Amino acid sequence: MPAGEHEFVVVANRLPVDISVAQDGSLSWQRSPGGLVTALAPIMQKNDGAWVGWSGQADFSHEPFDGEGMRLWPVALSEEEIASYYEGFSNGTLWPLYHDVIVAPEFHRTWWNAYVSVNRRFAAAAAEAAAPGGTVWVHDYQLQLVPAVLRLLRPDVKIGFFNHIPFPPVEIFGQLPWRRQVVEGLLGADLVGFQRPGDAANFLRAVRRLTDLKVQGPQVTIPGRWSRPDRAVRAQAFPISIDAASFDSLARTPEVLARAKEIRKELGSPEVLLLGVDRLDYTKGIRHRLKAFGELLEDGQLRVPEASMIQVASPSRERVEQYRQLRDEVEVTVGRINGDFGTLGRAAVHYLHHSYPMEEMAALYRAADVMLVTSLRDGMNLVAKEYVAARSDLGGALVLSEFTGAADELTQALQINPHDIDGTKATIMRAIGMDAKEGRRRMRSLRRRVLEHDVQRWADDFLGYLAMSVPSPMSVATPMSVPSPQEVR
C-alpha cells in the first residue's frame, strides 16, 4: 500500500472534534473535551500528525481536512454499523465482558462481522495516512483488530496500542467466541499498553493460554517467516492521567471559587456535602453509593439538611437497553431517598442528569467535602484525579474504590470495596470526621502524585517505549487469523 505523509497517526473510535455541517455543505468543528487530545496535540503539530476516527454521525463521509493543528481523517459508519459495531459488539459484548460481567455480555456473529469490517476500514485509513517508517498509535477496545491488519498493510510503521478499559482475567475473556482473533489482533502492535499491571498480566496469560507463542516476562515473541526476523511485542502498564496543571489553575480562578461558595449556599449551606460524578454506567457503582448514603440517613448517622449529596450522572449510551434501565433504577432510588429523608425545600440527593463544562465541575469539586468514587470496575477513573487536582486548598477527602485503576496510584485515598455497604458507610463517616491535619497530609500526597504524573508524562512514557522498538522494514508478523466478515457465519 502506498505510504502517506504523516509521521505520527492516532487512530481512535472518535475524532477529537465535534463536527457540524451547514446547509451549504461547509464544515465547522469544535475541539472535544478530554485529556487525550490535549496531550497529543503538541506531538501532532510537531510531526504533521493525523487523527483517524469516526465523526460521531451516521453516514458522514468527507475527505481528510485540517483542523486543530492536525489532519482529521473521518471514517464513515452507517446506521447499521453503529448499531452492530459500536452499540453492539463494542458496548454490548466487549464492555461488559471486560468489566467483569457486571451485566451479561451478548455474543452475536453479525456484531462480530461488523466489528471486523469496521476495524479493517480504520486500519486502511491509518495505512493511507502514515508516512514511511512513521508511528501509529491505536486506542481502545473498539479497535483491537487494527494493529494486526495495519501491520499486514504497512509493515514499515511502528504500532502502539493502548487499552483505556480493564483487560479481564482469561477465565472471563475466554467466554468470547473470537478470543484468539482479538489477542492476535492486539499482537500486531509493537507495544500494548494497559492501565494497571494486572491488566497487562491478564493479557499475557491470555496469550499463553490461547496461542503457542513464547512469552517471557512482559514480552511476546512473534516468530519470523522466510527472510523475516522474529518480532517482539511488549505488554506493559502506562496509567493514564489528566492535564493536571491546567485543571489546578482552573480551580484556583476567582470565578470557580465564587461558584463553589454559591453552590453550597444554593443547597442551604449543609455542614457536609458529598459528591458523586460519573457517566451513567453500570460499572460506576452509583446504586451502591446511593444505598450506602440512604442507609446512613436511615441509621441516623447523617441527617438532612445538615448533610446533602450531589450526584452528577452524565447521559451515556441512551440507545442501549441496559443504560435506559439503569437510569430508571437510579432515578427511582433517588426519589425514594428524597421521599423518605428530604425535608421541605431540602433534598437529600440532588440528582443532575446532565453534562457540565469543566468550570462547573471544578466548582463542584471545590464545594464538596467528600468525593465518592465507588466504581465496581474501572480502567482508571479520571474523576478521582480531577478532584485531587482541584483541591489546592488541601481540603476535601477522596473515598475511592479499590477496583479503579486510580487506586494503584492514589494510595492516600480512603479505599473501599463498594460491594461492602457497611464498610463503605464506615469509610464515608471516617472521611467526614477526619482530622484536618490528616486530611491535609493525605491530599498533599495525592496532589503530588497527580501533578507529577500528568497526561503529558503518560504520553511521553508510552511513546518513549514505542520509539525504542524499531522494527526492520520487513518485520511482519505471522499472518493473523482475522477473518473477513464473509468467513464468519
Coordinates of N, CA, C and O in Angstrom, one line a residue, residues 124-197:
A124 N -7.1 0.6 7.2 CA -6.8 1.0 5.8 C -6.6 2.5 5.8 O -5.7 3.1 5.2
A125 N -7.4 3.3 6.6 CA -7.3 4.7 6.7 C -5.9 5.1 7.3 O -5.2 6.0 6.9
A126 N -5.5 4.4 8.4 CA -4.3 4.6 9.0 C -3.1 4.3 8.1 O -2.1 5.0 8.0
A127 N -3.2 3.2 7.4 CA -2.2 2.8 6.4 C -2.0 3.9 5.3 O -0.9 4.2 4.9
E128 N -3.1 4.5 4.9 CA -3.0 5.5 3.9 C -2.4 6.8 4.4 O -1.8 7.6 3.7
A129 N -2.6 7.1 5.7 CA -2.2 8.4 6.3 C -0.7 8.3 6.7 O 0.0 9.4 6.6
A130 N -0.2 7.2 7.1 CA 1.1 7.1 7.8 C 2.3 7.3 6.8 O 2.3 6.7 5.7
A131 N 3.3 8.0 7.1 CA 4.5 8.2 6.3 C 5.4 6.9 6.4 O 5.2 6.1 7.4
P132 N 6.3 6.7 5.5 CA 7.2 5.6 5.6 C 8.0 5.6 7.0 O 8.5 6.7 7.4
G133 N 7.9 4.5 7.7 CA 8.6 4.4 9.0 C 8.0 5.2 10.1 O 8.6 5.4 11.1
G134 N 6.7 5.7 9.9 CA 6.0 6.5 10.8 C 5.6 5.7 12.0 O 5.8 4.5 12.2
T135 N 4.9 6.4 12.9 CA 4.4 5.8 14.2 C 2.8 5.9 14.2 O 2.3 7.0 13.9
V136 N 2.2 4.8 14.5 CA 0.7 4.8 14.6 C 0.3 4.4 16.0 O 0.8 3.3 16.4
W137 N -0.5 5.2 16.6 CA -0.9 4.9 18.0 C -2.4 4.6 18.0 O -3.2 5.5 17.7
V138 N -2.8 3.4 18.2 CA -4.2 2.9 18.2 C -4.8 2.9 19.6 O -4.1 2.4 20.5
H139 N -6.0 3.4 19.7 CA -6.6 3.5 21.1 C -7.9 2.7 21.2 O -8.8 2.8 20.4
D140 N -7.9 1.9 22.2 CA -9.1 1.4 22.9 C -9.8 0.2 22.3 O -9.5 -0.3 21.2
Y141 N -10.7 -0.4 23.1 CA -11.3 -1.7 22.8 C -12.1 -1.8 21.6 O -12.4 -2.9 21.0
Q142 N -12.6 -0.6 21.0 CA -13.3 -0.7 19.8 C -12.5 -1.1 18.6 O -13.0 -1.5 17.5
L143 N -11.1 -1.0 18.7 CA -10.2 -1.1 17.5 C -9.1 -2.2 17.8 O -8.0 -2.0 17.4
Q144 N -9.5 -3.3 18.4 CA -8.4 -4.2 18.8 C -7.9 -5.1 17.7 O -6.8 -5.7 17.8
L145 N -8.5 -5.1 16.5 CA -8.0 -5.8 15.4 C -7.2 -4.9 14.5 O -6.5 -5.4 13.6
V146 N -7.2 -3.6 14.7 CA -6.5 -2.7 13.8 C -5.0 -3.0 13.8 O -4.4 -3.0 12.7
P147 N -4.3 -3.2 14.9 CA -2.8 -3.4 14.8 C -2.4 -4.5 13.8 O -1.5 -4.3 13.0
A148 N -3.1 -5.7 13.9 CA -2.7 -6.8 13.0 C -3.0 -6.5 11.6 O -2.1 -6.8 10.7
V149 N -4.1 -5.9 11.3 CA -4.5 -5.6 9.9 C -3.5 -4.5 9.4 O -3.0 -4.6 8.2
L150 N -3.2 -3.5 10.2 CA -2.3 -2.4 9.8 C -0.9 -3.0 9.5 O -0.2 -2.6 8.6
R151 N -0.5 -3.9 10.3 CA 0.9 -4.5 10.1 C 1.0 -5.2 8.8 O 2.0 -5.2 8.1
L152 N -0.1 -5.9 8.4 CA -0.1 -6.6 7.1 C -0.1 -5.6 6.0 O 0.6 -5.8 4.9
L153 N -0.7 -4.4 6.2 CA -0.8 -3.4 5.1 C 0.5 -2.6 5.1 O 0.9 -2.2 4.0
R154 N 1.1 -2.3 6.3 CA 2.2 -1.4 6.4 C 3.2 -1.9 7.4 O 3.3 -1.5 8.5
P155 N 4.0 -2.9 6.9 CA 5.0 -3.5 7.9 C 6.1 -2.6 8.3 O 6.9 -2.9 9.1
D156 N 6.2 -1.4 7.6 CA 7.3 -0.5 7.9 C 7.0 0.4 9.1 O 7.9 1.1 9.6
V157 N 5.8 0.5 9.6 CA 5.5 1.5 10.6 C 5.6 0.9 12.0 O 5.4 -0.3 12.2
K158 N 5.9 1.7 13.0 CA 5.8 1.3 14.4 C 4.3 1.5 14.9 O 3.7 2.5 14.6
I159 N 3.9 0.4 15.6 CA 2.4 0.4 16.0 C 2.4 0.3 17.5 O 2.9 -0.7 18.1
G160 N 1.6 1.2 18.1 CA 1.3 1.1 19.6 C -0.2 1.0 19.7 O -1.0 1.5 18.9
F161 N -0.6 0.3 20.8 CA -2.0 0.2 21.2 C -2.1 0.5 22.6 O -1.3 0.0 23.4
F162 N -3.1 1.3 23.0 CA -3.4 1.5 24.4 C -4.9 1.2 24.7 O -5.8 1.7 24.0
N163 N -5.1 0.3 25.7 CA -6.4 -0.1 26.1 C -6.9 0.8 27.3 O -6.3 0.7 28.4
H164 N -7.9 1.6 27.1 CA -8.3 2.5 28.2 C -9.2 1.9 29.2 O -9.5 2.5 30.3
I165 N -9.7 0.7 29.0 CA -10.5 0.0 30.0 C -9.8 -1.3 30.5 O -8.7 -1.6 30.0
P166 N -10.3 -1.9 31.5 CA -9.6 -3.1 32.0 C -9.5 -4.2 31.0 O -10.3 -4.2 30.0
F167 N -8.5 -5.1 31.2 CA -8.4 -6.3 30.4 C -8.7 -7.4 31.4 O -8.0 -7.6 32.4
P168 N -9.7 -8.3 31.1 CA -10.2 -9.2 32.1 C -9.3 -10.4 32.2 O -8.5 -10.8 31.4
P169 N -9.5 -11.2 33.4 CA -8.8 -12.4 33.5 C -9.2 -13.4 32.4 O -10.3 -13.3 31.8
V170 N -8.3 -14.3 32.0 CA -8.5 -15.2 30.9 C -9.8 -16.1 31.1 O -10.4 -16.5 30.2
E171 N -10.1 -16.3 32.4 CA -11.3 -17.1 32.7 C -12.6 -16.4 32.2 O -13.5 -17.1 31.9
I172 N -12.5 -15.1 32.3 CA -13.7 -14.3 31.8 C -13.5 -14.0 30.3 O -14.4 -14.2 29.5
F173 N -12.3 -13.6 29.9 CA -12.1 -13.3 28.5 C -12.3 -14.5 27.6 O -12.8 -14.4 26.4
G174 N -12.1 -15.7 28.1 CA -12.2 -16.9 27.4 C -13.7 -17.2 26.9 O -13.9 -18.1 26.1
Q175 N -14.7 -16.5 27.5 CA -16.0 -16.7 27.1 C -16.2 -16.1 25.7 O -17.2 -16.6 25.0
L176 N -15.4 -15.2 25.2 CA -15.6 -14.6 23.9 C -15.3 -15.6 22.8 O -14.2 -16.2 22.7
P177 N -16.3 -15.8 21.9 CA -16.0 -16.8 20.8 C -14.8 -16.5 20.0 O -14.2 -17.4 19.4
W178 N -14.5 -15.2 19.8 CA -13.5 -14.7 18.9 C -12.3 -14.3 19.7 O -11.5 -13.4 19.3
R179 N -12.0 -15.0 20.9 CA -10.9 -14.6 21.8 C -9.6 -14.6 21.1 O -8.7 -13.7 21.3
R180 N -9.3 -15.7 20.3 CA -8.0 -15.8 19.7 C -7.8 -14.7 18.7 O -6.7 -14.1 18.6
Q181 N -8.8 -14.4 17.9 CA -8.7 -13.3 16.9 C -8.4 -12.0 17.5 O -7.6 -11.2 17.0
V182 N -9.0 -11.7 18.7 CA -8.7 -10.4 19.4 C -7.3 -10.4 19.9 O -6.6 -9.4 19.7
V183 N -6.9 -11.4 20.5 CA -5.5 -11.5 21.0 C -4.5 -11.3 19.9 O -3.5 -10.5 20.0
E184 N -4.7 -12.0 18.8 CA -3.8 -11.9 17.6 C -3.9 -10.5 17.0 O -2.9 -10.0 16.5
G185 N -5.1 -9.9 17.0 CA -5.2 -8.5 16.6 C -4.3 -7.6 17.4 O -3.6 -6.7 16.8
L186 N -4.3 -7.7 18.7 CA -3.5 -6.8 19.5 C -2.0 -7.1 19.3 O -1.2 -6.2 19.4
L187 N -1.7 -8.3 19.1 CA -0.2 -8.7 18.9 C 0.3 -8.1 17.6 O 1.5 -8.3 17.3
G188 N -0.5 -7.5 16.8 CA 0.1 -6.8 15.6 C 0.8 -5.6 16.0 O 1.6 -5.0 15.3
A189 N 0.6 -5.1 17.3 CA 1.4 -3.9 17.8 C 2.8 -4.3 18.2 O 3.1 -5.4 18.5
D190 N 3.6 -3.3 18.3 CA 4.9 -3.4 18.9 C 4.9 -3.3 20.5 O 5.6 -3.8 21.2
L191 N 3.9 -2.4 20.9 CA 3.8 -2.1 22.3 C 2.3 -2.1 22.6 O 1.5 -1.4 21.9
V192 N 1.8 -2.9 23.6 CA 0.4 -2.9 24.0 C 0.4 -2.4 25.4 O 0.9 -3.0 26.3
G193 N -0.3 -1.2 25.6 CA -0.4 -0.6 26.9 C -1.7 -0.8 27.6 O -2.7 -0.8 27.0
F194 N -1.6 -0.8 29.0 CA -2.8 -1.0 29.8 C -2.7 -0.1 31.0 O -1.7 0.5 31.2
Q195 N -3.8 0.1 31.7 CA -3.9 1.0 32.8 C -3.2 0.5 34.0 O -2.5 1.2 34.8
R196 N -3.3 -0.8 34.3 CA -2.8 -1.4 35.5 C -1.9 -2.6 35.2 O -2.1 -3.3 34.2
P197 N -0.9 -2.9 36.0 CA 0.0 -4.1 35.8 C -0.9 -5.4 35.7 O -0.6 -6.3 35.0

